[in-house]
Coordinates of C-alpha atoms in Angstrom, one line a residue:
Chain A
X1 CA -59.3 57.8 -50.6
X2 CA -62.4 59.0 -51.4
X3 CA -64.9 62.3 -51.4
X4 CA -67.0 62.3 -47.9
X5 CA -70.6 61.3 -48.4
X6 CA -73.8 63.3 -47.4
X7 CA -74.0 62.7 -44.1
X8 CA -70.4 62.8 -43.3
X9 CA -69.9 66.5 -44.9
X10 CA -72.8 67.3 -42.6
X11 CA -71.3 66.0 -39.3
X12 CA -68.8 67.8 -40.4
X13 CA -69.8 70.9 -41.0
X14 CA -71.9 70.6 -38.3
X15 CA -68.5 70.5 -36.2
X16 CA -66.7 73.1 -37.8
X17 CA -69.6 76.1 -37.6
X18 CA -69.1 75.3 -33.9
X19 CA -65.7 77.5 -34.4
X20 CA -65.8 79.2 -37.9
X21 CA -69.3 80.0 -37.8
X22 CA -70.6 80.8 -41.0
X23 CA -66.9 80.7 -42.9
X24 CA -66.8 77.2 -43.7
X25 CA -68.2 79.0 -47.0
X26 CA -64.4 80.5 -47.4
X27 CA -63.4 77.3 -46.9
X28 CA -65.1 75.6 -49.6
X29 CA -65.0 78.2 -52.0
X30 CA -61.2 79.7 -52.3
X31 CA -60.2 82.2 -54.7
X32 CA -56.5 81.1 -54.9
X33 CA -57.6 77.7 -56.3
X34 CA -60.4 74.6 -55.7
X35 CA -59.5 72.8 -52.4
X36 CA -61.4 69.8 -51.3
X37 CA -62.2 67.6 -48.6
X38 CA -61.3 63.9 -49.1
X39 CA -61.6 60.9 -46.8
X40 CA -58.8 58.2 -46.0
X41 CA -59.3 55.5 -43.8
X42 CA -61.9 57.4 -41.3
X43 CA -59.4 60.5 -41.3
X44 CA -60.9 63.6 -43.2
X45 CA -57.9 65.5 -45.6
X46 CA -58.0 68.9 -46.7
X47 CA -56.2 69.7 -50.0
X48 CA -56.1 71.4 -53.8
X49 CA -56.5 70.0 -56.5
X50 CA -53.3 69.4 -57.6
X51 CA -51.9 67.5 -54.5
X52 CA -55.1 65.1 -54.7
X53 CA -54.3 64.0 -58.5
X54 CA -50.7 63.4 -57.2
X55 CA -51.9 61.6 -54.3
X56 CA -53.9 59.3 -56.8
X57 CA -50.6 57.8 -58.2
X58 CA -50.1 56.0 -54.6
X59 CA -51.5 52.9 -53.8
X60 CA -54.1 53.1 -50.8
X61 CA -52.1 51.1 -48.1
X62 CA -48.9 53.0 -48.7
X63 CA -50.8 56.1 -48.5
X64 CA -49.8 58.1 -45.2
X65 CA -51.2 61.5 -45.3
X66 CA -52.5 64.3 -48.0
X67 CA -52.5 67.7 -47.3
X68 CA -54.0 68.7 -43.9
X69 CA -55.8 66.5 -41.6
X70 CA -58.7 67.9 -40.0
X71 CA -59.8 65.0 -38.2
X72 CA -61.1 62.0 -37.9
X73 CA -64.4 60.1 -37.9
X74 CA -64.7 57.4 -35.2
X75 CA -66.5 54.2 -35.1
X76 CA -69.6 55.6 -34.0
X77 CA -69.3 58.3 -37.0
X78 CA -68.7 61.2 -34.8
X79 CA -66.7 64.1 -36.0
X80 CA -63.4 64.9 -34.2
X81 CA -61.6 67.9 -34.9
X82 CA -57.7 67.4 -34.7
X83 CA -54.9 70.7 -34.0
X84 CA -53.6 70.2 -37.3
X85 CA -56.7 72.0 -38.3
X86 CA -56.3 74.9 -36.5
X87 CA -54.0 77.1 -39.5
X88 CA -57.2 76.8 -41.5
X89 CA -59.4 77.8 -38.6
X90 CA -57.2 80.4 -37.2
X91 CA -58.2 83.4 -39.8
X92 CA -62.3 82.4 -39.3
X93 CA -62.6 82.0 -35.6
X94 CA -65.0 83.3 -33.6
X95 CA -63.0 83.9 -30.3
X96 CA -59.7 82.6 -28.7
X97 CA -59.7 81.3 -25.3
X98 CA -58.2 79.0 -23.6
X99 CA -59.8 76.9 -20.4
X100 CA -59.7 77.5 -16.7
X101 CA -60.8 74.5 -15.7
X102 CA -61.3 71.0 -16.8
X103 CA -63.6 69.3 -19.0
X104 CA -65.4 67.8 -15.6
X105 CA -64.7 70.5 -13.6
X106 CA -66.9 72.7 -16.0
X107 CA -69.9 70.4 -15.9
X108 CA -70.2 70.4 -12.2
X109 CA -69.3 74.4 -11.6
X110 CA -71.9 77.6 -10.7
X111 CA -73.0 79.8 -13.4
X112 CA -70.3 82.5 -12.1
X113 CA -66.8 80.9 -11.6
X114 CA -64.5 81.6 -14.6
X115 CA -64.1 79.0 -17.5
X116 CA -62.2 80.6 -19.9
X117 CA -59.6 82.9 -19.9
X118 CA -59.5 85.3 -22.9
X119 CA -55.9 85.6 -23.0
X120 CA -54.6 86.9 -26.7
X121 CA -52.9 84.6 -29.0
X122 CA -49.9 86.1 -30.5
X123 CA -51.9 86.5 -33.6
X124 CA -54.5 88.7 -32.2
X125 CA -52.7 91.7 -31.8
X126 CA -52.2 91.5 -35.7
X127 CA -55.9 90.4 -36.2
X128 CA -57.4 93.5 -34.6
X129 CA -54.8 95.8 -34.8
X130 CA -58.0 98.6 -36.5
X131 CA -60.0 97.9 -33.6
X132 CA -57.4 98.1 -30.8
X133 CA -56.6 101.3 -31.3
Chain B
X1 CA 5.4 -35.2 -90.3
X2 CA 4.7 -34.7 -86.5
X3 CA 6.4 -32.0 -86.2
X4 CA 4.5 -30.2 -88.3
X5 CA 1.4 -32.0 -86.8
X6 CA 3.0 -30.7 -83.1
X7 CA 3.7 -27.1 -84.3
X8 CA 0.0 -26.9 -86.4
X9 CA -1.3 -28.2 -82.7
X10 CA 0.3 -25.7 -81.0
X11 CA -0.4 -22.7 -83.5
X12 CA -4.4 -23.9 -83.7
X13 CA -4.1 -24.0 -79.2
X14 CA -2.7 -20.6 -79.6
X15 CA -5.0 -19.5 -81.9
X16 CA -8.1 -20.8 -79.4
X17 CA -6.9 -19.1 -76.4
X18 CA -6.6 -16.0 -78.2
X19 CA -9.8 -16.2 -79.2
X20 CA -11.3 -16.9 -76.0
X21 CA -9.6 -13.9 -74.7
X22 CA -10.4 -11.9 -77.3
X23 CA -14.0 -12.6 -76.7
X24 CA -13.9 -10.9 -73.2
X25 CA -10.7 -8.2 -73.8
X26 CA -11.8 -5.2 -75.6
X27 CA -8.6 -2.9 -76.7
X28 CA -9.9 0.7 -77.1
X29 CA -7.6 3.7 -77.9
X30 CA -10.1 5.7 -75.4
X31 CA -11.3 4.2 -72.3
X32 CA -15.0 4.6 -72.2
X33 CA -17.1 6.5 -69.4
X34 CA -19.5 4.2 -67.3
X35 CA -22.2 4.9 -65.3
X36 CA -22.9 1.4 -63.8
X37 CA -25.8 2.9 -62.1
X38 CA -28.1 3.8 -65.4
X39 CA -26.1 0.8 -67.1
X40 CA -24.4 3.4 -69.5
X41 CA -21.2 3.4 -71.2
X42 CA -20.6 6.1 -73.6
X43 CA -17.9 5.5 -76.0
X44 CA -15.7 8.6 -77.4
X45 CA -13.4 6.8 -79.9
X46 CA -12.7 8.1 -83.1
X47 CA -14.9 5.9 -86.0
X48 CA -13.3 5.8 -89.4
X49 CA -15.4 6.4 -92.0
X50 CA -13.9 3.9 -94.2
X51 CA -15.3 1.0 -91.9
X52 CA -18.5 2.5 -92.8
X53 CA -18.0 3.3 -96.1
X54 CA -17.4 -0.6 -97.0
X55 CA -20.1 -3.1 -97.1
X56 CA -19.8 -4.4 -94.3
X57 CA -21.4 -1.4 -92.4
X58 CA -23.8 -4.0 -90.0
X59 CA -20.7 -6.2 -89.8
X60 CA -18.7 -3.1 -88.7
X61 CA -21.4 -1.1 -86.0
X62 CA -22.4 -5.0 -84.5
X63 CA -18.5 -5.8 -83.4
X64 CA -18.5 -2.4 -82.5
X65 CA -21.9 -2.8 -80.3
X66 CA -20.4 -6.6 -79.6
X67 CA -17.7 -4.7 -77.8
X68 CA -18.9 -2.1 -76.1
X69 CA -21.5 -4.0 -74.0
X70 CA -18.6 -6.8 -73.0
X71 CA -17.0 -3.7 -71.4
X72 CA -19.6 -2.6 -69.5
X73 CA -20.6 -6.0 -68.1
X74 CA -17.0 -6.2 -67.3
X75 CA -17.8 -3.5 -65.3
X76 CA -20.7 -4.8 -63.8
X77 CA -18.5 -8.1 -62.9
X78 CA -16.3 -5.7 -60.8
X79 CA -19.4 -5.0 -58.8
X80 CA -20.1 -6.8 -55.5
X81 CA -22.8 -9.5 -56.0
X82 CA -24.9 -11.5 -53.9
X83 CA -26.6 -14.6 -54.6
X84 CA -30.0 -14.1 -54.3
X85 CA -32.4 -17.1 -55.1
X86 CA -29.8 -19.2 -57.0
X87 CA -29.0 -16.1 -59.2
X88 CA -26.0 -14.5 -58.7
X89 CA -26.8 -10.6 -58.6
X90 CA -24.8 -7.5 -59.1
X91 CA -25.7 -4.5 -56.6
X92 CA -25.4 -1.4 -58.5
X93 CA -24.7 2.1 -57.1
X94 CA -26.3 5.2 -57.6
X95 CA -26.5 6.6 -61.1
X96 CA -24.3 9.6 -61.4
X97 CA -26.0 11.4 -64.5
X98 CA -28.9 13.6 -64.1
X99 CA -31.9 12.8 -65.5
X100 CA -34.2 16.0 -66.7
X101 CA -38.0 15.7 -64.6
X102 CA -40.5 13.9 -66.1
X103 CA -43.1 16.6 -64.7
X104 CA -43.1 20.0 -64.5
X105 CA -41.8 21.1 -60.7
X106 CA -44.4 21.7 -58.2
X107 CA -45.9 25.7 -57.6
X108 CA -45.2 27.0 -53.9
X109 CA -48.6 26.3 -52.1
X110 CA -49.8 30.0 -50.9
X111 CA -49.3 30.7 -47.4
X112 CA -52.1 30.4 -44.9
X113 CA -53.7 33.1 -42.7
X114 CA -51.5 32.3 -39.4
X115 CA -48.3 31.7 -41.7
X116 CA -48.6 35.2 -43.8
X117 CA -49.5 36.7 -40.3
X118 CA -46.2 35.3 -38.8
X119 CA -44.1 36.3 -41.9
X120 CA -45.4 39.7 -41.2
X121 CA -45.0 40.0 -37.6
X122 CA -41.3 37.9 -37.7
X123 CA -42.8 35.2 -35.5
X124 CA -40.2 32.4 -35.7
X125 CA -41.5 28.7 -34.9
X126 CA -40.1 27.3 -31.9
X127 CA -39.5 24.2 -31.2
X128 CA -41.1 22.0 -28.5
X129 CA -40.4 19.4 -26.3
X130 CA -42.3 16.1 -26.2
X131 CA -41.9 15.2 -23.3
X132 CA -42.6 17.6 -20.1
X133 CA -41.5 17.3 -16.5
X134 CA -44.8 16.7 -14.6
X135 CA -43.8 18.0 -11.0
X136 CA -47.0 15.6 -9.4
X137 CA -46.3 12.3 -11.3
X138 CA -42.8 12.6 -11.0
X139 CA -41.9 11.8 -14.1
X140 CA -42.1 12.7 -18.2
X141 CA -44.8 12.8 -19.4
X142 CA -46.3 13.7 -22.9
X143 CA -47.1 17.6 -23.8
X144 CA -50.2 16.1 -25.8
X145 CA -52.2 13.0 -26.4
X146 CA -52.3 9.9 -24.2
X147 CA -51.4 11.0 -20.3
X148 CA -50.5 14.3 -21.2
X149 CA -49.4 16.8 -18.3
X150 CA -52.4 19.4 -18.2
X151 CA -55.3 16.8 -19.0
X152 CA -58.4 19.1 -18.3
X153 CA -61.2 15.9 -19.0
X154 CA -59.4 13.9 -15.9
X155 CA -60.5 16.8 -13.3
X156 CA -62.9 15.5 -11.2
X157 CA -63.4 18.7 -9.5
X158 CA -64.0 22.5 -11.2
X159 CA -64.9 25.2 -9.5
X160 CA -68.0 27.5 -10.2
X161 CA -66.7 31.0 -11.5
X162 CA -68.7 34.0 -9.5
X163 CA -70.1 35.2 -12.4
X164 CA -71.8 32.1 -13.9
X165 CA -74.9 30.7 -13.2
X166 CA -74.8 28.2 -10.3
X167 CA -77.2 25.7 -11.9
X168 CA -75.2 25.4 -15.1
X169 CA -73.2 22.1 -15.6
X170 CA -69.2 23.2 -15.6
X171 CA -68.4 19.8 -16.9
X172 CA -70.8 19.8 -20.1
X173 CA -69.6 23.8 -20.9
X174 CA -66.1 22.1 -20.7
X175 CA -67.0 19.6 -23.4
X176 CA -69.1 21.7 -25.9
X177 CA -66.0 24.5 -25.7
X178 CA -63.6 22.0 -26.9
X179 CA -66.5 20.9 -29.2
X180 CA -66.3 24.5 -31.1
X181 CA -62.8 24.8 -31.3
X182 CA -62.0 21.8 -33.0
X183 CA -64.9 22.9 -35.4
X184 CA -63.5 26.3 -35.9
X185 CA -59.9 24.7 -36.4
X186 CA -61.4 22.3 -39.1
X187 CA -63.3 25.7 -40.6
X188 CA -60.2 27.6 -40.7
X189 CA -58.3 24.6 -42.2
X190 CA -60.9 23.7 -45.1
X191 CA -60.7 28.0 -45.5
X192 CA -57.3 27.3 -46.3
X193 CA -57.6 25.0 -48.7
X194 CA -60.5 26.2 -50.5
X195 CA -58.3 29.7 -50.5
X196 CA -55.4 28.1 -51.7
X197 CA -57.2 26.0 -54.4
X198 CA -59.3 29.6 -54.6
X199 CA -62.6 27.5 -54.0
X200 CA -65.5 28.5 -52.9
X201 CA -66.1 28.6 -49.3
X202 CA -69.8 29.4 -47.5
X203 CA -70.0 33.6 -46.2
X204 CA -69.8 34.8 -43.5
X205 CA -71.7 33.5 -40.1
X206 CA -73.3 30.8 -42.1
X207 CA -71.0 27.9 -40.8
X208 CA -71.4 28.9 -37.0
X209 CA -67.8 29.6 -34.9
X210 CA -67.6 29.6 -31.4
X211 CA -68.5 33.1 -30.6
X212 CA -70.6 34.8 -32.9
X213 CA -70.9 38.5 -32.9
X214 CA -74.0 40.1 -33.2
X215 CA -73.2 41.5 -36.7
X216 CA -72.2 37.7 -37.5
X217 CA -75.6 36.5 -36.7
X218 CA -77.5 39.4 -38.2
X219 CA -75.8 38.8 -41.8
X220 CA -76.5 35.0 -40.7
X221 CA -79.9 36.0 -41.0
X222 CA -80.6 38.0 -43.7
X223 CA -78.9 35.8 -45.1
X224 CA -81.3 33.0 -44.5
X225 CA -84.4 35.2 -45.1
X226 CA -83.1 36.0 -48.7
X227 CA -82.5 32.0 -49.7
X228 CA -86.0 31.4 -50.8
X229 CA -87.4 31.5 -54.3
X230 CA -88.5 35.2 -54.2
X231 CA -85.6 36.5 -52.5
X232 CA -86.8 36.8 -49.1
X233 CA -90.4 39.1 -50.0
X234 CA -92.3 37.0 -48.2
X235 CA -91.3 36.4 -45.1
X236 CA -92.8 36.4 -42.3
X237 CA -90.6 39.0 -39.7
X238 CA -90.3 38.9 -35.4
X239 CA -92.8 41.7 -34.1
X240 CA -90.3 44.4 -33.4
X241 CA -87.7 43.5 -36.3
X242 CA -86.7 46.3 -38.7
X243 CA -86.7 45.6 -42.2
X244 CA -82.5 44.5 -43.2
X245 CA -80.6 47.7 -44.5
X246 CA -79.1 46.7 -48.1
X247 CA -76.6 44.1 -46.8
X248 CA -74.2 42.4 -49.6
X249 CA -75.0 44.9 -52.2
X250 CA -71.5 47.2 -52.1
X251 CA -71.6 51.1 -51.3
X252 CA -71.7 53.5 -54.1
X253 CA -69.4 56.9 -54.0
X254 CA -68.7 59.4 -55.6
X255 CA -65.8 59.4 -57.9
X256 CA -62.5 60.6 -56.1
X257 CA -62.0 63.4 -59.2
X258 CA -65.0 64.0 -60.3
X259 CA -66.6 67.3 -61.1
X260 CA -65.0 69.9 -58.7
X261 CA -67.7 72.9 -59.2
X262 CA -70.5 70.5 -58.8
X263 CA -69.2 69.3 -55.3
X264 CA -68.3 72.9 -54.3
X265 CA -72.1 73.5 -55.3
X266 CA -73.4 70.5 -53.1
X267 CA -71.1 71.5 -50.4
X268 CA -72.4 75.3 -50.8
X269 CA -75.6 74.4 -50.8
X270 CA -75.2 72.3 -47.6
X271 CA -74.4 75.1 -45.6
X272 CA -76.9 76.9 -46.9
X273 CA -79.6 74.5 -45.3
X274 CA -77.3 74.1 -42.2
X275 CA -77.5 77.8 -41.4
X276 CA -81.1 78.2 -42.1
X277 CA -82.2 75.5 -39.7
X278 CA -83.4 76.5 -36.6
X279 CA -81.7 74.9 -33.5
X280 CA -83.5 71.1 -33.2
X281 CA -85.5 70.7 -30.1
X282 CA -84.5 67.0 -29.0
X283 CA -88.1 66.5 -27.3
X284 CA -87.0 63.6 -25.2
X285 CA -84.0 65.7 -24.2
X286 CA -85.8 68.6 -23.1
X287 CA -88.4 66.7 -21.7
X288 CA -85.5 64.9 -19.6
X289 CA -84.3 68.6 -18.8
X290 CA -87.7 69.4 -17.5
X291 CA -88.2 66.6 -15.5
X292 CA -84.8 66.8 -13.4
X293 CA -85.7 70.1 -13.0
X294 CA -89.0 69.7 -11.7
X295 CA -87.8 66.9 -9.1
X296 CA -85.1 69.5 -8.0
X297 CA -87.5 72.0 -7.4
X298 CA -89.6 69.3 -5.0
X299 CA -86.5 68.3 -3.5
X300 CA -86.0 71.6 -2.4
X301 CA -89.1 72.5 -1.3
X302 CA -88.9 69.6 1.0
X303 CA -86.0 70.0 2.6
X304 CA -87.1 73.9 2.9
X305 CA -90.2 72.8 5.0
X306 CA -88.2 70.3 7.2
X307 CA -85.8 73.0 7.6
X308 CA -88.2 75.3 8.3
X309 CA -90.2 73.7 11.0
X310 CA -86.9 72.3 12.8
X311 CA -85.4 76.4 12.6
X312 CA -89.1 77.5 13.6
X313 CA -87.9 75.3 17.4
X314 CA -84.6 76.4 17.1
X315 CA -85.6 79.6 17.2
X316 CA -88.0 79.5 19.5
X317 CA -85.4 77.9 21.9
X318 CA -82.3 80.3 21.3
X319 CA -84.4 83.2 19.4
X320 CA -81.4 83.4 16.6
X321 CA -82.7 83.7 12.9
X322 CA -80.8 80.5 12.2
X323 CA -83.2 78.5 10.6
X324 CA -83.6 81.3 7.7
X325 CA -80.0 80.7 7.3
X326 CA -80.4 77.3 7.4
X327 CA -83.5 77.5 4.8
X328 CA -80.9 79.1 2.2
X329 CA -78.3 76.8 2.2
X330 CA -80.3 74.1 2.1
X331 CA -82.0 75.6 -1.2
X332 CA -78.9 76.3 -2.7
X333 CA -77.7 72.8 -2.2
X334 CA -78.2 69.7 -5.1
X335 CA -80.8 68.8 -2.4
X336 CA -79.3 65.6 -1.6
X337 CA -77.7 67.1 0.8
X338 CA -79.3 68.3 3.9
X339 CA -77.1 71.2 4.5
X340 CA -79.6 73.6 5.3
X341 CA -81.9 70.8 7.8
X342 CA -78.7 70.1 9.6
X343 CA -78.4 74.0 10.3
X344 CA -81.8 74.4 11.2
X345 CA -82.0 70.8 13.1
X346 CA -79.1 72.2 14.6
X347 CA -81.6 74.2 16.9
X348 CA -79.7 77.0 18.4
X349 CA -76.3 75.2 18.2
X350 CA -73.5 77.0 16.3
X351 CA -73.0 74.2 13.6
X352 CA -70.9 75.5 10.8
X353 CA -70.8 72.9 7.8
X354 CA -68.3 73.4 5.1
X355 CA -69.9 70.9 2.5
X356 CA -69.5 70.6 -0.7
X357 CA -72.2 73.2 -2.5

């Protein structure tokens, strides 16, 4: 285990503002006690404080998993974003969709067929219930 | 007067045999333990300690040493012999006490790479033949060595893959293969060694394998390029090769507790200068963009004129404003295909295409 480097908080970041926006601040910074990011074996870990100094008692190959998983870097150092991330990105999102058509179908349709479908998640209701109604 | 001569004859014959007998029987309260093998006898009878009290202690433990060994070489006599040489020879059997080791016993060698692979993986060894059924010689023949089964250096014939190169010599790429893997065998075997005797062996990519990987021969190089008296500063590099990154020397992070405001303040500040940024423009990417663009655009205006001139007969012919129609789809189209020509070039004929838009 160890804390992400420069670049590799970038990339990260980078990844994450594509759906938070500007929240990954919230992220960083908690109120309800000092999370942080830590790597382990390309995957990136989201976790307090207190579950990291635990974590430091086990040896590195017996090490599974600590706290969340965001996601993973691959060979080539690119970011990917795993579901297991999505309870942390829920609260901060900037919309909820989900696709119409395929990865390649969307490259190769006209600029006014449908590609997402802004159906609420269970949560929205909840989310917005001020500016419902 | 001869009687007693007779009787003193008889009691001094008497007295002789006993002696003679005496000098090979051995009367011991205790029989004693042997162990022919190591030519042991251990003797557990009591000693009185007024036969050693006396003066005649040397007198006392020689007869006793006297006796002792006639027992055991009686022992011995009860052993087969053999003449051997004009000496008559005793075989003895195996000794039956255990001797401690003169040396300490020997450490477990450490396994090697293929064994502590196996031992992880439970791959059992299994056991092989010899000899293998050869179905074209009829007969058994070796799985190895000297007229083995598969012998690939006695083909007389081998055919040229597709994908090589037609002028390359089969025969000598055969030789040179076998070559490397007997090297990389003997490199993996002395790595063994020098692990288990935790020598030193030469780094990475320096003793060439078989296939090298590019990263091999790039750390093969610097590698080379450092050896020199100043470290490598002076030499000379290839026109278009980049300076080595800092190979060997090993990456630096931060500790894994370390101060938890200062990362959050890094982490803060990050973000900062992330949202600031305006977007990048990737110049070769837009200038890519541009490009495709710009060929569309020609494409189209192409197939427009073609379409246009062969619509401009159409409508001559039937008088229809086809070959407007025509003109659109063949705009709308990637331009590769001629939807909108085929309308026009159509000339009056109903010609409905379905393509893919």
């Amino acid at each position: 285990m160890r804390p992400l480097t420069e670049e590799e908080t970038k990339t990260m970041f980078e990844k994450l503002s594509k759906y938070i926006g500007e929240n990954i601040k919230l992220l960083v910074d908690r109120p309800d006690g000092t999370y942080c990011f830590r790597l382990h074996k390309d995957r990136v870990y989201y976790m307090s404080e207190k579950i990291l100094k635990l974590a430091t008692n086990i040896s590195r190959d017996k090490l599974v998993s600590v706290g969340t998983c965001f996601g993973k870097f691959t060979k080539t150092s690119k970011f990917r974003l795993h579901i297991t991330a999505l309870d942390f990105l829920a609260p901060y999102a900037k919309g909820f969709g989900v696709a119409a058509k395929s990865t390649q179908e969307c490259r190769r349709v006209d600029p006014m067929s449908i590609v997402v479908f802004h159906q609420a998640d269970v949560g929205e209701f909840i989310r917005n219930e001020d500016t419902l109604t | 007067m001869a009687e007693c001569n007779v009787d003193e004859l008889l009691a001094k014959a008497q007295q002789d045999e006993a002696e003679k007998l005496r000098s090979i029987t051995v009367h011991k309260e205790l029989d004693l333990e042997f162990d022919v093998g190591n030519l042991l006898a251990i003797d557990n009878n009591r000693i009185e300690t007024r036969d050693f009290k006396g003066q005649n202690k040397e007198e006392f433990l020689r007869s006793l040493a006297r006796d002792n060994t006639q027992l055991l070489i009686n022992e011995i006599w009860k052993l087969p012999t053999e003449r051997v040489e004009e000496v008559i020879v005793a075989k003895l059997p195996e000794p039956t006490t255990l001797l401690p080791r003169e040396k300490r016993p020997p450490k477990a060698k450490p396994a090697t790479k293929w064994e502590q692979f196996a031992k992880l993986k439970g791959i059992q060894k299994k056991k092989k033949t010899n000899l293998v059924w050869d179905e074209n010689a009829k007969e058994w023949r070796r799985r190895w060595g000297y007229k083995r089964v598969k012998d690939d250096t006695k083909e007389w014939l081998i055919e040229v893959p597709e994908n090589a190169d037609p002028n390359e010599d089969q025969f000598a790429k055969r030789v040179t293969a076998k070559k490397e893997r007997v090297a990389k065998n003997e490199l993996n075997r002395l790595r063994n060694i020098a692990r288990s005797q935790k020598g030193k062996v030469p780094g990475v990519g320096l003793t060439p394998t078989a296939q090298q990987s590019k990263d091999d021969l790039g750390r093969a190089v610097t590698v080379a390029k450092t050896s020199t008296a100043s470290m490598g500063r002076f030499q000379d590099r290839l026109p278009k090769e980049k300076p080595a990154k800092n190979m060997g020397k090993k990456r630096k992070f931060e500790p894994l507790i370390g101060d938890f405001s200062n990362e959050r303040q890094k982490q803060l500040e990050l973000l900062k200068v992330l949202g600031n940024k305006t977007p990048k423009l990737d110049i070769t990417k837009a200038v890519n963009k541009q490009m495709r663009e710009e060929d569309r655009e020609e494409a189209a205006a192409k197939y427009r004129k073609g379409a246009g001139k062969k619509g401009r007969k159409g409508n001559n012919m039937s008088g229809k404003g086809k070959g407007k129609g025509g003109k659109g789809k063949g705009v709308k189209g990637k331009g590769g295909k001629p939807g909108g020509g085929g309308g026009g070039g159509g000339g009056g004929k109903k010609r409905s295409k379905a393509g893919k838009h």
